[in-house]
PDB file of C-alpha atoms in Angstrom:
ATOM      1  CA  MET A   1    -178.861  26.868   8.021  1.00  0.00           C
ATOM      2  CA  SER A   2    -176.113  29.187   6.923  1.00  0.00           C
ATOM      3  CA  SER A   3    -172.544  29.663   8.012  1.00  0.00           C
ATOM      4  CA  THR A   4    -170.070  32.486   7.686  1.00  0.00           C
ATOM      5  CA  THR A   5    -166.323  32.413   7.472  1.00  0.00           C
ATOM      6  CA  GLU A   6    -163.940  35.221   8.213  1.00  0.00           C
ATOM      7  CA  ASN A   7    -161.154  35.929   5.763  1.00  0.00           C
ATOM      8  CA  THR A   8    -158.203  36.208   8.081  1.00  0.00           C
ATOM      9  CA  PRO A   9    -154.713  36.470   6.646  1.00  0.00           C
ATOM     10  CA  VAL A  10    -152.627  33.343   7.065  1.00  0.00           C
ATOM     11  CA  GLN A  11    -149.235  34.082   8.508  1.00  0.00           C
ATOM     12  CA  GLU A  12    -146.424  32.186   6.857  1.00  0.00           C
ATOM     13  CA  GLU A  13    -144.030  30.408   9.142  1.00  0.00           C
ATOM     14  CA  ARG A  14    -140.672  32.096   8.784  1.00  0.00           C
ATOM     15  CA  PRO A  15    -137.529  30.089   8.137  1.00  0.00           C
ATOM     16  CA  VAL A  16    -135.245  30.094  11.162  1.00  0.00           C
ATOM     17  CA  ILE A  17    -131.451  30.059  11.185  1.00  0.00           C
ATOM     18  CA  VAL A  18    -129.970  28.065  14.064  1.00  0.00           C
ATOM     19  CA  VAL A  19    -126.429  29.093  15.028  1.00  0.00           C
ATOM     20  CA  CYS A  20    -124.253  26.775  17.113  1.00  0.00           C
ATOM     21  CA  ASN A  21    -120.817  26.910  18.691  1.00  0.00           C
ATOM     22  CA  PRO A  22    -118.672  24.695  16.409  1.00  0.00           C
ATOM     23  CA  ARG A  23    -116.476  23.607  19.323  1.00  0.00           C
ATOM     24  CA  ASN A  24    -119.165  21.927  21.387  1.00  0.00           C
ATOM     25  CA  GLY A  25    -122.330  22.031  19.272  1.00  0.00           C
ATOM     26  CA  GLU A  26    -124.109  24.223  21.822  1.00  0.00           C
ATOM     27  CA  GLU A  27    -126.919  26.277  20.329  1.00  0.00           C
ATOM     28  CA  LEU A  28    -126.073  29.964  20.622  1.00  0.00           C
ATOM     29  CA  TYR A  29    -129.232  31.519  19.226  1.00  0.00           C
ATOM     30  CA  ARG A  30    -131.890  31.421  16.532  1.00  0.00           C
ATOM     31  CA  VAL A  31    -132.755  34.190  14.130  1.00  0.00           C
ATOM     32  CA  GLU A  32    -135.845  34.477  11.950  1.00  0.00           C
ATOM     33  CA  GLU A  33    -135.384  35.321   8.305  1.00  0.00           C
ATOM     34  CA  PRO A  34    -137.043  38.535   7.073  1.00  0.00           C
ATOM     35  CA  THR A  35    -140.193  38.723   5.004  1.00  0.00           C
ATOM     36  CA  ALA A  36    -140.176  40.191   1.507  1.00  0.00           C
ATOM     37  CA  ALA A  37    -141.842  43.337   2.870  1.00  0.00           C
ATOM     38  CA  GLU A  38    -139.119  43.743   5.490  1.00  0.00           C
ATOM     39  CA  VAL A  39    -136.419  43.398   2.846  1.00  0.00           C
ATOM     40  CA  ASP A  40    -138.179  46.062   0.774  1.00  0.00           C
ATOM     41  CA  ARG A  41    -138.036  48.429   3.743  1.00  0.00           C
ATOM     42  CA  VAL A  42    -134.330  47.748   4.155  1.00  0.00           C
ATOM     43  CA  TYR A  43    -133.774  48.804   0.554  1.00  0.00           C
ATOM     44  CA  GLU A  44    -135.909  51.917   1.015  1.00  0.00           C
ATOM     45  CA  ARG A  45    -133.788  52.968   3.992  1.00  0.00           C
ATOM     46  CA  ALA A  46    -130.620  52.256   2.019  1.00  0.00           C
ATOM     47  CA  HIS A  47    -131.800  54.475  -0.826  1.00  0.00           C
ATOM     48  CA  ALA A  48    -132.636  57.277   1.617  1.00  0.00           C
ATOM     49  CA  ALA A  49    -129.127  56.943   3.062  1.00  0.00           C
ATOM     50  CA  TYR A  50    -127.697  57.078  -0.472  1.00  0.00           C
ATOM     51  CA  VAL A  51    -129.305  60.469  -1.068  1.00  0.00           C
ATOM     52  CA  LYS A  52    -127.337  61.819   1.905  1.00  0.00           C
ATOM     53  CA  LEU A  53    -124.169  59.791   1.453  1.00  0.00           C
ATOM     54  CA  ARG A  54    -123.507  60.732  -2.166  1.00  0.00           C
ATOM     55  CA  LYS A  55    -123.372  64.412  -1.154  1.00  0.00           C
ATOM     56  CA  MET A  56    -120.723  63.800   1.504  1.00  0.00           C
ATOM     57  CA  SER A  57    -117.057  64.380   0.749  1.00  0.00           C
ATOM     58  CA  VAL A  58    -114.533  61.570   1.115  1.00  0.00           C
ATOM     59  CA  GLY A  59    -113.241  63.373   4.199  1.00  0.00           C
ATOM     60  CA  GLN A  60    -116.704  63.321   5.774  1.00  0.00           C
ATOM     61  CA  ARG A  61    -117.041  59.596   5.049  1.00  0.00           C
ATOM     62  CA  LEU A  62    -113.658  59.032   6.671  1.00  0.00           C
ATOM     63  CA  ASP A  63    -114.906  60.856   9.752  1.00  0.00           C
ATOM     64  CA  GLU A  64    -117.689  58.264   9.965  1.00  0.00           C
ATOM     65  CA  ALA A  65    -115.189  55.430   9.505  1.00  0.00           C
ATOM     66  CA  ARG A  66    -113.075  56.798  12.352  1.00  0.00           C
ATOM     67  CA  LYS A  67    -116.059  56.407  14.664  1.00  0.00           C
ATOM     68  CA  LEU A  68    -116.090  52.696  13.858  1.00  0.00           C
ATOM     69  CA  LYS A  69    -112.335  52.429  14.363  1.00  0.00           C
ATOM     70  CA  GLY A  70    -112.541  54.021  17.793  1.00  0.00           C
ATOM     71  CA  TYR A  71    -115.278  51.623  18.856  1.00  0.00           C
ATOM     72  CA  LEU A  72    -113.382  48.600  17.528  1.00  0.00           C
ATOM     73  CA  ILE A  73    -110.262  49.539  19.463  1.00  0.00           C
ATOM     74  CA  LYS A  74    -112.113  50.301  22.689  1.00  0.00           C
ATOM     75  CA  ASN A  75    -114.271  47.154  22.584  1.00  0.00           C
ATOM     76  CA  ARG A  76    -111.866  44.790  20.823  1.00  0.00           C
ATOM     77  CA  ARG A  77    -111.998  42.067  23.466  1.00  0.00           C
ATOM     78  CA  SER A  78    -115.783  41.779  23.700  1.00  0.00           C
ATOM     79  CA  ILE A  79    -116.050  41.837  19.903  1.00  0.00           C
ATOM     80  CA  ALA A  80    -113.408  39.114  19.598  1.00  0.00           C
ATOM     81  CA  GLU A  81    -115.188  36.999  22.224  1.00  0.00           C
ATOM     82  CA  LYS A  82    -118.398  37.029  20.174  1.00  0.00           C
ATOM     83  CA  ILE A  83    -116.503  36.101  17.021  1.00  0.00           C
ATOM     84  CA  SER A  84    -114.679  33.322  18.883  1.00  0.00           C
ATOM     85  CA  ALA A  85    -117.891  31.789  20.239  1.00  0.00           C
ATOM     86  CA  GLU A  86    -119.475  31.616  16.804  1.00  0.00           C
ATOM     87  CA  THR A  87    -116.488  30.570  14.694  1.00  0.00           C
ATOM     88  CA  GLY A  88    -114.591  28.327  17.092  1.00  0.00           C
ATOM     89  CA  LYS A  89    -111.463  30.448  16.688  1.00  0.00           C
ATOM     90  CA  SER A  90    -109.237  31.193  19.645  1.00  0.00           C
ATOM     91  CA  LEU A  91    -109.548  34.650  21.160  1.00  0.00           C
ATOM     92  CA  PHE A  92    -106.079  35.445  19.802  1.00  0.00           C
ATOM     93  CA  ASP A  93    -107.079  34.472  16.252  1.00  0.00           C
ATOM     94  CA  ALA A  94    -110.334  36.416  16.498  1.00  0.00           C
ATOM     95  CA  LEU A  95    -108.368  39.514  17.474  1.00  0.00           C
ATOM     96  CA  THR A  96    -105.479  39.199  15.021  1.00  0.00           C
ATOM     97  CA  LEU A  97    -107.353  37.798  12.008  1.00  0.00           C
ATOM     98  CA  GLU A  98    -110.723  39.532  12.348  1.00  0.00           C
ATOM     99  CA  VAL A  99    -110.706  42.679  14.498  1.00  0.00           C
ATOM    100  CA  PHE A 100    -107.218  44.125  13.958  1.00  0.00           C
ATOM    101  CA  PRO A 101    -107.414  43.868  10.124  1.00  0.00           C
ATOM    102  CA  ALA A 102    -110.597  45.965  10.257  1.00  0.00           C
ATOM    103  CA  VAL A 103    -108.724  48.654  12.189  1.00  0.00           C
ATOM    104  CA  ASP A 104    -105.774  48.432   9.783  1.00  0.00           C
ATOM    105  CA  LEU A 105    -108.132  48.842   6.827  1.00  0.00           C
ATOM    106  CA  ILE A 106    -109.432  52.148   8.165  1.00  0.00           C
ATOM    107  CA  ASN A 107    -105.871  53.262   8.929  1.00  0.00           C
ATOM    108  CA  TYR A 108    -104.954  52.558   5.302  1.00  0.00           C
ATOM    109  CA  TYR A 109    -107.869  54.472   3.828  1.00  0.00           C
ATOM    110  CA  GLU A 110    -107.298  57.401   6.165  1.00  0.00           C
ATOM    111  CA  LYS A 111    -104.006  57.838   4.323  1.00  0.00           C
ATOM    112  CA  HIS A 112    -105.062  56.959   0.784  1.00  0.00           C
ATOM    113  CA  ALA A 113    -108.840  57.233   0.199  1.00  0.00           C
ATOM    114  CA  GLU A 114    -108.929  60.912  -0.755  1.00  0.00           C
ATOM    115  CA  ARG A 115    -106.131  60.432  -3.287  1.00  0.00           C
ATOM    116  CA  MET A 116    -107.677  57.244  -4.696  1.00  0.00           C
ATOM    117  CA  LEU A 117    -111.118  58.792  -5.157  1.00  0.00           C
ATOM    118  CA  ARG A 118    -110.179  62.236  -6.403  1.00  0.00           C
ATOM    119  CA  ASP A 119    -110.746  63.158 -10.065  1.00  0.00           C
ATOM    120  CA  GLN A 120    -107.949  61.908 -12.327  1.00  0.00           C
ATOM    121  CA  LYS A 121    -106.761  63.700 -15.438  1.00  0.00           C
ATOM    122  CA  VAL A 122    -106.368  61.429 -18.457  1.00  0.00           C
ATOM    123  CA  PRO A 123    -105.046  62.015 -22.002  1.00  0.00           C
ATOM    124  CA  THR A 124    -107.418  63.700 -24.438  1.00  0.00           C
ATOM    125  CA  PRO A 125    -107.718  62.421 -28.051  1.00  0.00           C
ATOM    126  CA  ILE A 126    -106.226  64.727 -30.699  1.00  0.00           C
ATOM    127  CA  MET A 127    -109.624  65.268 -32.309  1.00  0.00           C
ATOM    128  CA  LEU A 128    -110.673  66.966 -29.055  1.00  0.00           C
ATOM    129  CA  PHE A 129    -107.712  69.327 -29.089  1.00  0.00           C
ATOM    130  CA  GLY A 130    -108.244  72.191 -26.663  1.00  0.00           C
ATOM    131  CA  LYS A 131    -110.377  70.076 -24.342  1.00  0.00           C
ATOM    132  CA  THR A 132    -109.380  68.303 -21.145  1.00  0.00           C
ATOM    133  CA  SER A 133    -110.456  64.870 -19.939  1.00  0.00           C
ATOM    134  CA  LYS A 134    -110.745  63.347 -16.504  1.00  0.00           C
ATOM    135  CA  VAL A 135    -112.129  60.314 -14.722  1.00  0.00           C
ATOM    136  CA  VAL A 136    -114.684  61.178 -12.036  1.00  0.00           C
ATOM    137  CA  TYR A 137    -115.583  58.611  -9.370  1.00  0.00           C
ATOM    138  CA  GLU A 138    -119.249  58.821  -8.416  1.00  0.00           C
ATOM    139  CA  PRO A 139    -121.352  56.706  -6.018  1.00  0.00           C
ATOM    140  CA  LEU A 140    -123.625  54.177  -7.743  1.00  0.00           C
ATOM    141  CA  GLY A 141    -126.207  53.472  -5.040  1.00  0.00           C
ATOM    142  CA  PRO A 142    -126.992  50.688  -2.562  1.00  0.00           C
ATOM    143  CA  VAL A 143    -124.567  47.754  -2.723  1.00  0.00           C
ATOM    144  CA  LEU A 144    -125.438  44.177  -1.716  1.00  0.00           C
ATOM    145  CA  ILE A 145    -122.590  42.206  -0.136  1.00  0.00           C
ATOM    146  CA  ILE A 146    -122.793  38.475   0.583  1.00  0.00           C
ATOM    147  CA  SER A 147    -119.957  37.478   2.889  1.00  0.00           C
ATOM    148  CA  PRO A 148    -118.435  34.020   3.599  1.00  0.00           C
ATOM    149  CA  TRP A 149    -118.446  32.001   6.798  1.00  0.00           C
ATOM    150  CA  ASN A 150    -114.748  31.467   7.487  1.00  0.00           C
ATOM    151  CA  TYR A 151    -113.711  35.045   8.364  1.00  0.00           C
ATOM    152  CA  PRO A 152    -117.164  36.451   9.004  1.00  0.00           C
ATOM    153  CA  PHE A 153    -116.143  39.797  10.473  1.00  0.00           C
ATOM    154  CA  ASN A 154    -113.033  40.629   8.465  1.00  0.00           C
ATOM    155  CA  LEU A 155    -114.478  39.538   5.094  1.00  0.00           C
ATOM    156  CA  SER A 156    -117.666  41.478   5.782  1.00  0.00           C
ATOM    157  CA  PHE A 157    -116.065  44.638   7.118  1.00  0.00           C
ATOM    158  CA  LEU A 158    -113.544  44.996   4.276  1.00  0.00           C
ATOM    159  CA  PRO A 159    -116.003  45.196   1.329  1.00  0.00           C
ATOM    160  CA  VAL A 160    -118.553  47.086   3.439  1.00  0.00           C
ATOM    161  CA  MET A 161    -116.028  49.800   4.270  1.00  0.00           C
ATOM    162  CA  CYS A 162    -114.767  50.041   0.672  1.00  0.00           C
ATOM    163  CA  ALA A 163    -118.295  50.507  -0.662  1.00  0.00           C
ATOM    164  CA  PHE A 164    -119.161  53.042   2.033  1.00  0.00           C
ATOM    165  CA  LEU A 165    -116.042  55.174   1.499  1.00  0.00           C
ATOM    166  CA  ALA A 166    -116.876  55.263  -2.212  1.00  0.00           C
ATOM    167  CA  GLY A 167    -120.240  56.797  -1.282  1.00  0.00           C
ATOM    168  CA  ASN A 168    -122.495  53.747  -1.437  1.00  0.00           C
ATOM    169  CA  PRO A 169    -124.776  52.481   1.343  1.00  0.00           C
ATOM    170  CA  VAL A 170    -124.501  48.758   2.012  1.00  0.00           C
ATOM    171  CA  ILE A 171    -126.890  45.886   2.626  1.00  0.00           C
ATOM    172  CA  LEU A 172    -124.892  42.982   4.064  1.00  0.00           C
ATOM    173  CA  LYS A 173    -126.079  39.374   4.026  1.00  0.00           C
ATOM    174  CA  PRO A 174    -123.659  37.373   6.168  1.00  0.00           C
ATOM    175  CA  SER A 175    -123.283  33.610   5.964  1.00  0.00           C
ATOM    176  CA  GLN A 176    -125.990  31.672   7.770  1.00  0.00           C
ATOM    177  CA  GLU A 177    -123.208  29.570   9.325  1.00  0.00           C
ATOM    178  CA  THR A 178    -121.631  32.514  11.160  1.00  0.00           C
ATOM    179  CA  PRO A 179    -123.977  35.496  10.907  1.00  0.00           C
ATOM    180  CA  LEU A 180    -122.636  37.247  14.041  1.00  0.00           C
ATOM    181  CA  ARG A 181    -126.152  38.437  14.775  1.00  0.00           C
ATOM    182  CA  GLY A 182    -126.289  41.939  16.151  1.00  0.00           C
ATOM    183  CA  LEU A 183    -122.527  42.502  16.275  1.00  0.00           C
ATOM    184  CA  LEU A 184    -122.213  44.948  13.401  1.00  0.00           C
ATOM    185  CA  GLU A 185    -125.413  46.686  14.465  1.00  0.00           C
ATOM    186  CA  GLU A 186    -123.961  47.059  17.974  1.00  0.00           C
ATOM    187  CA  ILE A 187    -120.773  48.593  16.585  1.00  0.00           C
ATOM    188  CA  ILE A 188    -122.709  51.002  14.355  1.00  0.00           C
ATOM    189  CA  ALA A 189    -125.079  52.129  17.111  1.00  0.00           C
ATOM    190  CA  GLY A 190    -122.408  52.284  19.801  1.00  0.00           C
ATOM    191  CA  SER A 191    -120.051  54.362  17.678  1.00  0.00           C
ATOM    192  CA  GLY A 192    -122.661  56.873  16.506  1.00  0.00           C
ATOM    193  CA  PHE A 193    -122.071  55.889  12.873  1.00  0.00           C
ATOM    194  CA  MET A 194    -124.364  57.231  10.140  1.00  0.00           C
ATOM    195  CA  ALA A 195    -127.840  55.663  10.371  1.00  0.00           C
ATOM    196  CA  ASP A 196    -128.898  53.170   7.665  1.00  0.00           C
ATOM    197  CA  ALA A 197    -125.668  53.522   5.687  1.00  0.00           C
ATOM    198  CA  ILE A 198    -124.877  49.909   6.624  1.00  0.00           C
ATOM    199  CA  GLN A 199    -127.691  47.413   7.236  1.00  0.00           C
ATOM    200  CA  VAL A 200    -127.620  43.672   7.857  1.00  0.00           C
ATOM    201  CA  VAL A 201    -130.126  41.108   6.573  1.00  0.00           C
ATOM    202  CA  TYR A 202    -129.989  37.576   7.988  1.00  0.00           C
ATOM    203  CA  ALA A 203    -131.088  34.906   5.533  1.00  0.00           C
ATOM    204  CA  SER A 204    -130.102  31.450   4.337  1.00  0.00           C
ATOM    205  CA  ARG A 205    -130.590  32.155   0.642  1.00  0.00           C
TER     206      ARG A 205
END
């Protein structure tokens, strides 16, 4: 008597993040963590976005940021409601401490980003007499940002926007306590923002 066995791949059970409303303990949703292969694909998309992003002028990047600002202003209440449900903050606090600072940040860089990122002349050593020196700001590539739980939108949006305006695509890993699943993706898609320049990975480690 003989027997045969089929070699079928064993699927690993994915870790799951459970997110609850801190006010009443009600479960809001669950999100599965990505596999290593899925994370690799996120990085591949980020690198492809970098190839495009590094060729864009600061003014063109600001145009993309303005799309986000317009969406934030138009949809401020619904965005604040999602933040409130997940953080336990009042709607007023979600607006004034999370959403409005994101708008103010873009307002600030609309005025100052081009000056801050333009080439800067610096003194030239005497041994290089006849030459000129300058500091040139160039994009470095995909940036990983790990954001905290207490101001999950504001403290994600600020570093994300700074990295993007400097020409770097971003992979954001929000806190597993307040990941705001789908919120940033909704803002990016709804505003028509540049594809894959900002991606979110949900994980507990």
